[in-house]
PDB file of C-alpha atoms and ligand atoms in Angstrom:
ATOM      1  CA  UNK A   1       0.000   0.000   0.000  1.00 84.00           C
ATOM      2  CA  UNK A   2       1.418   3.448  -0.724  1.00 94.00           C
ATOM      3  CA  UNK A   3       1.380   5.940   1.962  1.00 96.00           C
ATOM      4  CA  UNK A   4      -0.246   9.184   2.223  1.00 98.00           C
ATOM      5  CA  UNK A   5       2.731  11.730   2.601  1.00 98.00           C
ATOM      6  CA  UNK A   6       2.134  15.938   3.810  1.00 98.00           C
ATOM      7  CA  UNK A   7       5.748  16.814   2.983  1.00 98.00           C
ATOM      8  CA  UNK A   8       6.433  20.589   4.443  1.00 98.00           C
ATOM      9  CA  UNK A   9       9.105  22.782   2.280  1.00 98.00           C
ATOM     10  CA  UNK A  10      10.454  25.825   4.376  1.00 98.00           C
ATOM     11  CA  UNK A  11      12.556  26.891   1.480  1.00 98.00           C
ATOM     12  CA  UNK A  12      14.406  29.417   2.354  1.00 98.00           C
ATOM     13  CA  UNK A  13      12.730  30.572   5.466  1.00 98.00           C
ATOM     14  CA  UNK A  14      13.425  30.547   9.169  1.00 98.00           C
ATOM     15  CA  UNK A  15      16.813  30.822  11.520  1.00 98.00           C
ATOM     16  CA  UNK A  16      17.875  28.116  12.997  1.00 98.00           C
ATOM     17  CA  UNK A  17      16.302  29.225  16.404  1.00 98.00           C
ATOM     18  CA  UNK A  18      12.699  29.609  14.480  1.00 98.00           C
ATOM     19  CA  UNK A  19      12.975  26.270  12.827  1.00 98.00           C
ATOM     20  CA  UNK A  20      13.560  24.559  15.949  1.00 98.00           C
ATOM     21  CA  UNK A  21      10.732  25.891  17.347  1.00 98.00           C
ATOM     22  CA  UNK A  22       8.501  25.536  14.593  1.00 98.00           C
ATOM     23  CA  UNK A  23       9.371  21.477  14.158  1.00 98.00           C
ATOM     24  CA  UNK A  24       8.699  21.188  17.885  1.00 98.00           C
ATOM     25  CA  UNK A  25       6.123  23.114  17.072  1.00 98.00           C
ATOM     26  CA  UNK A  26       4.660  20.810  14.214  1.00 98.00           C
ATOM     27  CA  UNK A  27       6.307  17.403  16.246  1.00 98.00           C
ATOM     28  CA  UNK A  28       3.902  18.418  19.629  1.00 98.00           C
ATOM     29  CA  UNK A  29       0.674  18.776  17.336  1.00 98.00           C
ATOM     30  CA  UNK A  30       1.573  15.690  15.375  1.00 98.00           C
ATOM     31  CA  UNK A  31       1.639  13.562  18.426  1.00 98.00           C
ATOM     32  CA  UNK A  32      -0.701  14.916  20.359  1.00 98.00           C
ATOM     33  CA  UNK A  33      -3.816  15.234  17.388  1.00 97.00           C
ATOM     34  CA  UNK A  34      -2.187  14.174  13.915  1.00 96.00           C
ATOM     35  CA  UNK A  35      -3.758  11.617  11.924  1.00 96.00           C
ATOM     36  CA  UNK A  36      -1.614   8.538  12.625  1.00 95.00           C
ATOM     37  CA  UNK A  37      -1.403   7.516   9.066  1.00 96.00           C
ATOM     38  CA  UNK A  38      -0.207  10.200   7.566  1.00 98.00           C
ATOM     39  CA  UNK A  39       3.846  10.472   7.155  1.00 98.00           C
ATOM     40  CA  UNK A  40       4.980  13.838   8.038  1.00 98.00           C
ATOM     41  CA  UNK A  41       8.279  15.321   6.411  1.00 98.00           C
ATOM     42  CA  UNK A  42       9.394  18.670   7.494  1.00 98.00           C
ATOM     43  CA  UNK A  43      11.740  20.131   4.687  1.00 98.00           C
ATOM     44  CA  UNK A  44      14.343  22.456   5.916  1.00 98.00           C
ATOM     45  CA  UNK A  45      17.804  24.502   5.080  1.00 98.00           C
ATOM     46  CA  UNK A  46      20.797  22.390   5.203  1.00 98.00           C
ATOM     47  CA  UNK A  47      22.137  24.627   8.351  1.00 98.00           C
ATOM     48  CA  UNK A  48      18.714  23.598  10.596  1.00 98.00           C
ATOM     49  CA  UNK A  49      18.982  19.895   9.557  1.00 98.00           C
ATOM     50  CA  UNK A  50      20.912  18.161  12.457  1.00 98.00           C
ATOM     51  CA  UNK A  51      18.600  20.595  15.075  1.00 98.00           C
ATOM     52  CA  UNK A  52      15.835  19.811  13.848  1.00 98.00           C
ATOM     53  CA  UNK A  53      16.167  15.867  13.505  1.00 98.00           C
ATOM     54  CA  UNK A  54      17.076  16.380  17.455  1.00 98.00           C
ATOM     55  CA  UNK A  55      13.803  18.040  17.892  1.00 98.00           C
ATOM     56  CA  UNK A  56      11.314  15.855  16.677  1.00 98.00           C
ATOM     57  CA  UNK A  57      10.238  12.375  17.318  1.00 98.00           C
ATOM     58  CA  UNK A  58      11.828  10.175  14.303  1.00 97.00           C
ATOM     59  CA  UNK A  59       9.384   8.227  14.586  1.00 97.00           C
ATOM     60  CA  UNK A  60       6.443  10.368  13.608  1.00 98.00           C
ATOM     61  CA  UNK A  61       8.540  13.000  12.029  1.00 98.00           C
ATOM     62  CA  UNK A  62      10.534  12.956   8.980  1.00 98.00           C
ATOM     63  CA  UNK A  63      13.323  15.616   7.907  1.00 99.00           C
ATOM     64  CA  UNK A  64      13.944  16.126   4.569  1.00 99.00           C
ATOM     65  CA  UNK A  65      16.532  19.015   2.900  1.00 98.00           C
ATOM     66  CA  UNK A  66      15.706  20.626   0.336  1.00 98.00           C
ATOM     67  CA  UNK A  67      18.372  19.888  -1.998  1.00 98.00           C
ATOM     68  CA  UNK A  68      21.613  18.261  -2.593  1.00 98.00           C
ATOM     69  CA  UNK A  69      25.011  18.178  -4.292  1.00 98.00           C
ATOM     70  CA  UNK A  70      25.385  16.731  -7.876  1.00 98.00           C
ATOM     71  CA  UNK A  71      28.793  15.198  -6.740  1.00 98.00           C
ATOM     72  CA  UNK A  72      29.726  12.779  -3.708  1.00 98.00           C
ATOM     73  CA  UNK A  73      32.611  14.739  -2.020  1.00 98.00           C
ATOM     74  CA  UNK A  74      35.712  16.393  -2.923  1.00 98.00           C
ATOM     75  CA  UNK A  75      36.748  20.175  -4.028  1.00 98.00           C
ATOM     76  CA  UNK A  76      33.089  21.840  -4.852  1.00 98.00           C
ATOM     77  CA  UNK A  77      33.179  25.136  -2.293  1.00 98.00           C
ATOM     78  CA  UNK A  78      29.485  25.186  -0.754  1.00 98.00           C
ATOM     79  CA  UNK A  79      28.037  22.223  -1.898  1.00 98.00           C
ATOM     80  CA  UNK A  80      26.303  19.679   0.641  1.00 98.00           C
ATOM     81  CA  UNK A  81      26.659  16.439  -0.644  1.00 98.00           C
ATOM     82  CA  UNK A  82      24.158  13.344   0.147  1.00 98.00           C
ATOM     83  CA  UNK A  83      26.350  11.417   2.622  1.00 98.00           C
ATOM     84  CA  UNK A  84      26.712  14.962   4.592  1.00 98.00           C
ATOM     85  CA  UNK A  85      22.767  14.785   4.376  1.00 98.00           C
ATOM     86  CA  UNK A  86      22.811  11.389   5.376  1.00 98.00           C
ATOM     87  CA  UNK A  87      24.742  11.647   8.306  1.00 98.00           C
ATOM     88  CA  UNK A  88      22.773  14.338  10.043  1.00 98.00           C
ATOM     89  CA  UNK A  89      20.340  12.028  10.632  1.00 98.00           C
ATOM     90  CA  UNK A  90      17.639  13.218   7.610  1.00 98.00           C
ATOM     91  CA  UNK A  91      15.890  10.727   5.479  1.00 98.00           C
ATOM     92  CA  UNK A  92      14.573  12.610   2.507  1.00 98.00           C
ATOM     93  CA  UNK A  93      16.240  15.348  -0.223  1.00 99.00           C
ATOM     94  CA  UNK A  94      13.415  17.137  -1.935  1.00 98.00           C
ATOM     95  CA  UNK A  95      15.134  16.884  -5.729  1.00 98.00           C
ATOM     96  CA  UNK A  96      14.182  18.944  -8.829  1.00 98.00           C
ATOM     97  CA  UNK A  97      12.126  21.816  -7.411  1.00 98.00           C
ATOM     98  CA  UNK A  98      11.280  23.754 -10.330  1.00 98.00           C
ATOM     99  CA  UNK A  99      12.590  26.800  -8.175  1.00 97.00           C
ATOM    100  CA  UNK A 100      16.103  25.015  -8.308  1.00 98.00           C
ATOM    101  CA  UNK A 101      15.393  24.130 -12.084  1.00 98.00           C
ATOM    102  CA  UNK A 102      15.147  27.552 -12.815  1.00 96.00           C
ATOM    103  CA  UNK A 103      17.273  29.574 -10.327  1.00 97.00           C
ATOM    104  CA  UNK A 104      20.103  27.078 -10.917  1.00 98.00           C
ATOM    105  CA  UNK A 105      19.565  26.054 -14.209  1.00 98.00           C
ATOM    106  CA  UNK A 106      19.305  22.193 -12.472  1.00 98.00           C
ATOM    107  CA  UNK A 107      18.822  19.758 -15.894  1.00 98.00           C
ATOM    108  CA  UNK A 108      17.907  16.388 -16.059  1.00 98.00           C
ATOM    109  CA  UNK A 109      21.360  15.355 -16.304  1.00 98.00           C
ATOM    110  CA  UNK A 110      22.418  17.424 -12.769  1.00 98.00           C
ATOM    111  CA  UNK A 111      19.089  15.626 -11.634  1.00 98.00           C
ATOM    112  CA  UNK A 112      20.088  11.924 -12.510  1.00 98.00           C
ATOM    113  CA  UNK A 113      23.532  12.504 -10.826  1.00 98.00           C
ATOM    114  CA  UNK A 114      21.820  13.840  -7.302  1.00 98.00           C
ATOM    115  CA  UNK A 115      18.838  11.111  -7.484  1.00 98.00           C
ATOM    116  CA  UNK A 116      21.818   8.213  -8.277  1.00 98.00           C
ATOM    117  CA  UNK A 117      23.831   9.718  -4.995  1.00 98.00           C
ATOM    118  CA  UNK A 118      20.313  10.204  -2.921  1.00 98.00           C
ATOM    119  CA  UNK A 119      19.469   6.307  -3.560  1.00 98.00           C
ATOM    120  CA  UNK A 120      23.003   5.305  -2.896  1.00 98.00           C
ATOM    121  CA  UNK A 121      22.632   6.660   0.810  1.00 98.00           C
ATOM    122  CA  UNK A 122      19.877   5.415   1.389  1.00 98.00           C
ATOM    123  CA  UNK A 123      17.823   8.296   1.331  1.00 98.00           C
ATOM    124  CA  UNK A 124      14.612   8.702  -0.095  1.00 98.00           C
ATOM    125  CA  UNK A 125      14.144  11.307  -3.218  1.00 98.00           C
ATOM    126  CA  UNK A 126      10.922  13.648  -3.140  1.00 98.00           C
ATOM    127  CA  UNK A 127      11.324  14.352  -6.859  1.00 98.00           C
ATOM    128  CA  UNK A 128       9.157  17.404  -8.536  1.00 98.00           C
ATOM    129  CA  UNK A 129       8.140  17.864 -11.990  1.00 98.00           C
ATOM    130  CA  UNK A 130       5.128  20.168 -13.393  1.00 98.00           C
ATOM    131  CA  UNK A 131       4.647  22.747 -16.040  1.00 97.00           C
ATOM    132  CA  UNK A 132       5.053  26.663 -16.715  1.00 96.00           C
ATOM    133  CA  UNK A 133       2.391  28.525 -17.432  1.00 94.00           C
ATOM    134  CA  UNK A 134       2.846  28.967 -20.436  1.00 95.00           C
ATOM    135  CA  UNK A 135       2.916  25.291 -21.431  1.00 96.00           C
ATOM    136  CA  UNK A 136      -0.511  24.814 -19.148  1.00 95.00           C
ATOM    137  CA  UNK A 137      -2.181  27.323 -21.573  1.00 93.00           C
ATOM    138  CA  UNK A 138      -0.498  25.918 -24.548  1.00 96.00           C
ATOM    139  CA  UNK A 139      -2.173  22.089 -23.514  1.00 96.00           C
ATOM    140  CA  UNK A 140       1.093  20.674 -23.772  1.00 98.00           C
ATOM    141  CA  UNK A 141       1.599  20.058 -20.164  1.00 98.00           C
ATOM    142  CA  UNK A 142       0.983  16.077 -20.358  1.00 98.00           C
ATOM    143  CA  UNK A 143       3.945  15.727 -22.961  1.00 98.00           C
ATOM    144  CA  UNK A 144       6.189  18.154 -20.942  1.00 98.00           C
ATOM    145  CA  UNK A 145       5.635  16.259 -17.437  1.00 98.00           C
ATOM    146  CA  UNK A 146       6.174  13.143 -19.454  1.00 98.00           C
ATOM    147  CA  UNK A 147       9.294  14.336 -21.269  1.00 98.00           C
ATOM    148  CA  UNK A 148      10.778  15.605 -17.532  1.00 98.00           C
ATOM    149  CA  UNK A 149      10.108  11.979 -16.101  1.00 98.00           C
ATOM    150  CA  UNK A 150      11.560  10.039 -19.145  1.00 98.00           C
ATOM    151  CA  UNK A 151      14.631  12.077 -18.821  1.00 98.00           C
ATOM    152  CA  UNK A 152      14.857  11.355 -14.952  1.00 98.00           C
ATOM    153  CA  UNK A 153      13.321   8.867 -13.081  1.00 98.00           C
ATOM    154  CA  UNK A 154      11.999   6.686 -15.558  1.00 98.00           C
ATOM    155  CA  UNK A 155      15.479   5.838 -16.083  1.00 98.00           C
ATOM    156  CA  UNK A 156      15.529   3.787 -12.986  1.00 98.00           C
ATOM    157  CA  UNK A 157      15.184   0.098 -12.636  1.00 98.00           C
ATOM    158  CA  UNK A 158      12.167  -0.833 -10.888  1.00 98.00           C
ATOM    159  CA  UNK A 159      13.526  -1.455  -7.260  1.00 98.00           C
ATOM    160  CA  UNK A 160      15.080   2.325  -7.003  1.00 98.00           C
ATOM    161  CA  UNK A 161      11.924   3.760  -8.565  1.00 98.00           C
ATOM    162  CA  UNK A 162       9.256   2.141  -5.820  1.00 98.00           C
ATOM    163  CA  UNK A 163      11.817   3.488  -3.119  1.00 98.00           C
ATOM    164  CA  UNK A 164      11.309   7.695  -4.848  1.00 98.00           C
ATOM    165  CA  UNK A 165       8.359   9.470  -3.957  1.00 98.00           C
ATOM    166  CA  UNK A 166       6.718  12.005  -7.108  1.00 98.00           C
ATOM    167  CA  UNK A 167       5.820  15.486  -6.743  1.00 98.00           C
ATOM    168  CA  UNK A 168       3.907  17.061  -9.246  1.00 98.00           C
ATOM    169  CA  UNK A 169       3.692  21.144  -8.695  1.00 97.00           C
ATOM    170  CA  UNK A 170       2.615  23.055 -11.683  1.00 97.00           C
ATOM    171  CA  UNK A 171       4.938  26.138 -11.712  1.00 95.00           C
ATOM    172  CA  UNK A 172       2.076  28.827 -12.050  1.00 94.00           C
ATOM    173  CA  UNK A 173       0.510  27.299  -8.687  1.00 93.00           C
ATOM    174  CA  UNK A 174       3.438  27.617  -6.786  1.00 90.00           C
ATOM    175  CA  UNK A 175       3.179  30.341  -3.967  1.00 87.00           C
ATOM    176  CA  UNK A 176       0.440  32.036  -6.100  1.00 87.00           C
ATOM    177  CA  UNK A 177      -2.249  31.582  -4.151  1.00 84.00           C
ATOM    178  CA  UNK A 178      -4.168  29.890  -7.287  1.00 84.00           C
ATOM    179  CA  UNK A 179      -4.107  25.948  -7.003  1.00 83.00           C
ATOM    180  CA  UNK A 180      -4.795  24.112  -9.781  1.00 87.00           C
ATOM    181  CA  UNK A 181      -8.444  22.559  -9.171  1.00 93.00           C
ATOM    182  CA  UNK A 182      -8.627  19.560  -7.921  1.00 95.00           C
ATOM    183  CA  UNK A 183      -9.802  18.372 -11.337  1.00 96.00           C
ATOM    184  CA  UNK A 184      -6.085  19.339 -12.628  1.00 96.00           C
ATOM    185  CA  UNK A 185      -4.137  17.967 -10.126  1.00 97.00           C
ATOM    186  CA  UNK A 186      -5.991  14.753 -10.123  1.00 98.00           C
ATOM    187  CA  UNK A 187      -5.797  14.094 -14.146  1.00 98.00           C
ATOM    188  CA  UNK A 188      -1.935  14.998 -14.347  1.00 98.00           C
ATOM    189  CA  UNK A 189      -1.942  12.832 -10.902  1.00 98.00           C
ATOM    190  CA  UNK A 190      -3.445  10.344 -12.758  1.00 98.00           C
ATOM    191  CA  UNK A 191      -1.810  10.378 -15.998  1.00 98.00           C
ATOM    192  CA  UNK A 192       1.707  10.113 -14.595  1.00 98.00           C
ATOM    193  CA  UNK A 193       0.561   6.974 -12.749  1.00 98.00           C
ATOM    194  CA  UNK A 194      -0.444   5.651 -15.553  1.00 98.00           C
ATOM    195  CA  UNK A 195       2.586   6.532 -16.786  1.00 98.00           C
ATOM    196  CA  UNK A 196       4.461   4.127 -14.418  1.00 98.00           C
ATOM    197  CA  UNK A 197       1.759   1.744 -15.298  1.00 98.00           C
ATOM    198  CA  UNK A 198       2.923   1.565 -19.432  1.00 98.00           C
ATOM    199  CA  UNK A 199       6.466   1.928 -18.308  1.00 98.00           C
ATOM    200  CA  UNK A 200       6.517  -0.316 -15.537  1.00 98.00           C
ATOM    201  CA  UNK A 201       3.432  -1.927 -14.597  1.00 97.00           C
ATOM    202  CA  UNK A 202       0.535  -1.716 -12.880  1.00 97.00           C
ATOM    203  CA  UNK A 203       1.456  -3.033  -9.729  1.00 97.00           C
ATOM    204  CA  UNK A 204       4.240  -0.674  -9.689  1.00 98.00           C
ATOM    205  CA  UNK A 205       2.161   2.159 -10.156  1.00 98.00           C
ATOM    206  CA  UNK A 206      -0.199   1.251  -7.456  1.00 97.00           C
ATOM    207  CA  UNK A 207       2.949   1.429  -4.649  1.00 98.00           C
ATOM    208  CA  UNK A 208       4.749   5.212  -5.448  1.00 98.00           C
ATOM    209  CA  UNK A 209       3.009   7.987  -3.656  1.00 98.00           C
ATOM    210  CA  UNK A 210       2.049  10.791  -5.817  1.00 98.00           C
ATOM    211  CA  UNK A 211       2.476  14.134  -4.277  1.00 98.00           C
ATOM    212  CA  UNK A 212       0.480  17.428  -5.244  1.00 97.00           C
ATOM    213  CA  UNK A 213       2.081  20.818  -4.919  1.00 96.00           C
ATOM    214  CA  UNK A 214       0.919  24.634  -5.231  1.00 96.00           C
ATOM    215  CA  UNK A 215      -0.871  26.810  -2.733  1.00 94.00           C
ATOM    216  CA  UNK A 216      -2.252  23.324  -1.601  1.00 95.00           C
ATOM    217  CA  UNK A 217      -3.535  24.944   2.004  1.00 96.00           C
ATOM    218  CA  UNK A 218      -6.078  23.980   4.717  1.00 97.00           C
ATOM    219  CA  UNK A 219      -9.199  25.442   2.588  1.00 96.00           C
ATOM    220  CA  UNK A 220      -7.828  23.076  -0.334  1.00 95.00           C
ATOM    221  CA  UNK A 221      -6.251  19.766   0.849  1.00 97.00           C
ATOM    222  CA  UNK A 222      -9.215  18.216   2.215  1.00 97.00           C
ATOM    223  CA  UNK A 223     -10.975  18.112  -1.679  1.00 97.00           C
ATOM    224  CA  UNK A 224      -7.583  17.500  -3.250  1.00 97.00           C
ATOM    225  CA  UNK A 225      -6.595  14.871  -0.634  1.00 97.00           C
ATOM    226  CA  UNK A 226      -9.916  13.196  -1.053  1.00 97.00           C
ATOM    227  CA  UNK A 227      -8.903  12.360  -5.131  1.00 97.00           C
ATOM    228  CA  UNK A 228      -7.932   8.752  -5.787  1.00 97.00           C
ATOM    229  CA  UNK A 229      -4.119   9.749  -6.983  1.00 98.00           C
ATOM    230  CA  UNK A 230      -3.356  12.416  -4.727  1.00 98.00           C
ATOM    231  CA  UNK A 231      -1.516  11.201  -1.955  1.00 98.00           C
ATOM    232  CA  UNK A 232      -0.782  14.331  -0.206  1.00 98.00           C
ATOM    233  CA  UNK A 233       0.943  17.171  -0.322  1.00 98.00           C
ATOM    234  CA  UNK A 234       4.237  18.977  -0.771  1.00 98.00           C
ATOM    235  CA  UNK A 235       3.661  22.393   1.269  1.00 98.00           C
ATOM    236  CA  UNK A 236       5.650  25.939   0.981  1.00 97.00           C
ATOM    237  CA  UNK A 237       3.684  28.540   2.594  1.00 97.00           C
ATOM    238  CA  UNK A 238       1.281  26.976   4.768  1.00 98.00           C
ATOM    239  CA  UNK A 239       4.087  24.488   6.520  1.00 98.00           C
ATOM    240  CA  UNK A 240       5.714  27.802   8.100  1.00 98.00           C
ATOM    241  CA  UNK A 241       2.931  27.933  10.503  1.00 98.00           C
ATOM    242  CA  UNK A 242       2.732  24.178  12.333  1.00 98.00           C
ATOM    243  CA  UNK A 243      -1.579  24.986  13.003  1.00 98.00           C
ATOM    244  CA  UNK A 244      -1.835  25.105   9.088  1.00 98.00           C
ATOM    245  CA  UNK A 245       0.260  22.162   8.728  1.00 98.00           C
ATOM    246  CA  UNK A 246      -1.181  20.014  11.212  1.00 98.00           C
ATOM    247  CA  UNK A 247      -4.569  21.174   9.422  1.00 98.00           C
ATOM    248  CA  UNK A 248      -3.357  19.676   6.059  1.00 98.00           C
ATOM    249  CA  UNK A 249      -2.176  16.993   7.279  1.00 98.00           C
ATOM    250  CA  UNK A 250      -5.483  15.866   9.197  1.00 98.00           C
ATOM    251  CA  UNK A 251      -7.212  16.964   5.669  1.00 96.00           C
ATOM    252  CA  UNK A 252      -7.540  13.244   4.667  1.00 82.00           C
TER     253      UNK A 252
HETATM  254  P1  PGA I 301       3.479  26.745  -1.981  1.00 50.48           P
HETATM  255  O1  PGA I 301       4.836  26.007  -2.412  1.00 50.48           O
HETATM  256  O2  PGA I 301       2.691  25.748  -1.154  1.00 50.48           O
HETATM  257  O3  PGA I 301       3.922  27.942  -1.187  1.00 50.48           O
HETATM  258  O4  PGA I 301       2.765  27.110  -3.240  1.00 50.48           O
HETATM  259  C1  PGA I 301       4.861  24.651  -2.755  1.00 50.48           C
HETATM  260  C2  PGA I 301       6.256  24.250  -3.139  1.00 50.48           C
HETATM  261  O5  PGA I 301       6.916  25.010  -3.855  1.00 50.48           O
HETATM  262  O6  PGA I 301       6.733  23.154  -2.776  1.00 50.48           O
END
């Protein structure tokens, strides 16, 4: 059975002082009224990551960052490489935000090197795909998702895929305020399933947790959680403030 997931992404928000408080924050209200069958990952900066794994209870709380490096050590000034990730105790890397694919000019090549070095450590890859506006309004947003998975994860054999979890975020719902209607985010939700399906097969598809992302907030996630594909959410805004979070994540 694949889980439901309510992945948080802080970006690049918070000191370390306010993240601590706000995963202790979010780690209280999971344990004391979070729905139990929900896994909870809290994404934060690299410099809050050993902090906050201290601060919450691994066991119902998951830390993610929110990127890695493309390389496994050596002489790359400012780069924070997987096993560094690793070894501060986090479990997921959040890998191909379009915000990195277009701030940092990450390709699918870049991509394949930082999901290869994720998997190695063990760690599990929240990877994101989706489409500009532009290609939304164009139709072409089916072809363009598909063509961004092809180039990626599709490349994997079977055993690394089932351990990745998907994100799909359309670009122009990203800290906009407008989420793509449920209706959307369900048939893109579904399509790349059934994407897995073709490529893969069926009972493949039926095990990877499909994420949606994009001004999903408490108003939203309860009709977009309730979709047969969607199985969650990857949050910006809304995870800064742990009420709002635990609110999505009871939204099931
Ligand atoms: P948002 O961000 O919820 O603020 O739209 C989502 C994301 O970029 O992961």
């Amino acid at each position: 059975m694949r889980k439901k997931i309510v992945a948080g992404n802080w970006k690049c928000n918070t000191t370390v002082k306010e993240g601590v408080e706000l995963a202790k924050s979010v780690n209280e209200l999971v344990l004391t009224r979070g729905a139990k069958d929900v896994v909870v990952v809290l994404g934060t900066p690299f410099t809050h990551l050993i902090s906050v794994v201290d601060a919450v209870d691994a066991n119902r709380v998951n830390i993610a960052s929110q990127n890695c490096a493309a390389v496994a050590k050596g002489a790359y000034t400012g780069e924070v490489s997987a096993a560094m990730i690793k070894s501060t105790g986090a479990t997921y890397v959040i890998i191909g935000h379009s915000e990195r694919r277009e701030y940092y000019h990450e390709n699918s090549e870049i991509l394949n090197k930082k999901l290869a070095l994720t998997l190695e450590q063990g760690l599990t890859p929240i990877y994101c795909c989706g489409e500009a506006l532009a290609i939304r309004e164009a139709g072409t947003q089916n072809e363009f998702v598909k063509q961004q998975l092809d180039e990626t994860i599709f490349l994997l054999p079977t055993e690394q895929l089932l351990k990745l979890v998907i994100a799909y975020e359309p670009i122009w719902a990203i800290g906009t305020g407008v989420t793509a209607s449920t209706q959307q985010a369900q048939d893109m939700l579904a399509f790349i399933r059934g994407l897995i399906a073709a490529k893969y097969n069926a009972e493949v598809a039926k095990e990877i947790s499909i994420l949606y992302g994009g001004s999903c907030s408490p108003a939203n996630a309860n009709d977009l959680f309730s979709q047969p594909d969607i199985d969650g959410g990857l949050i910006g805004g809304a995870s800064l403030k742990s009420e709002d979070f635990l609110a999505i994540i009871n939204a099931y």
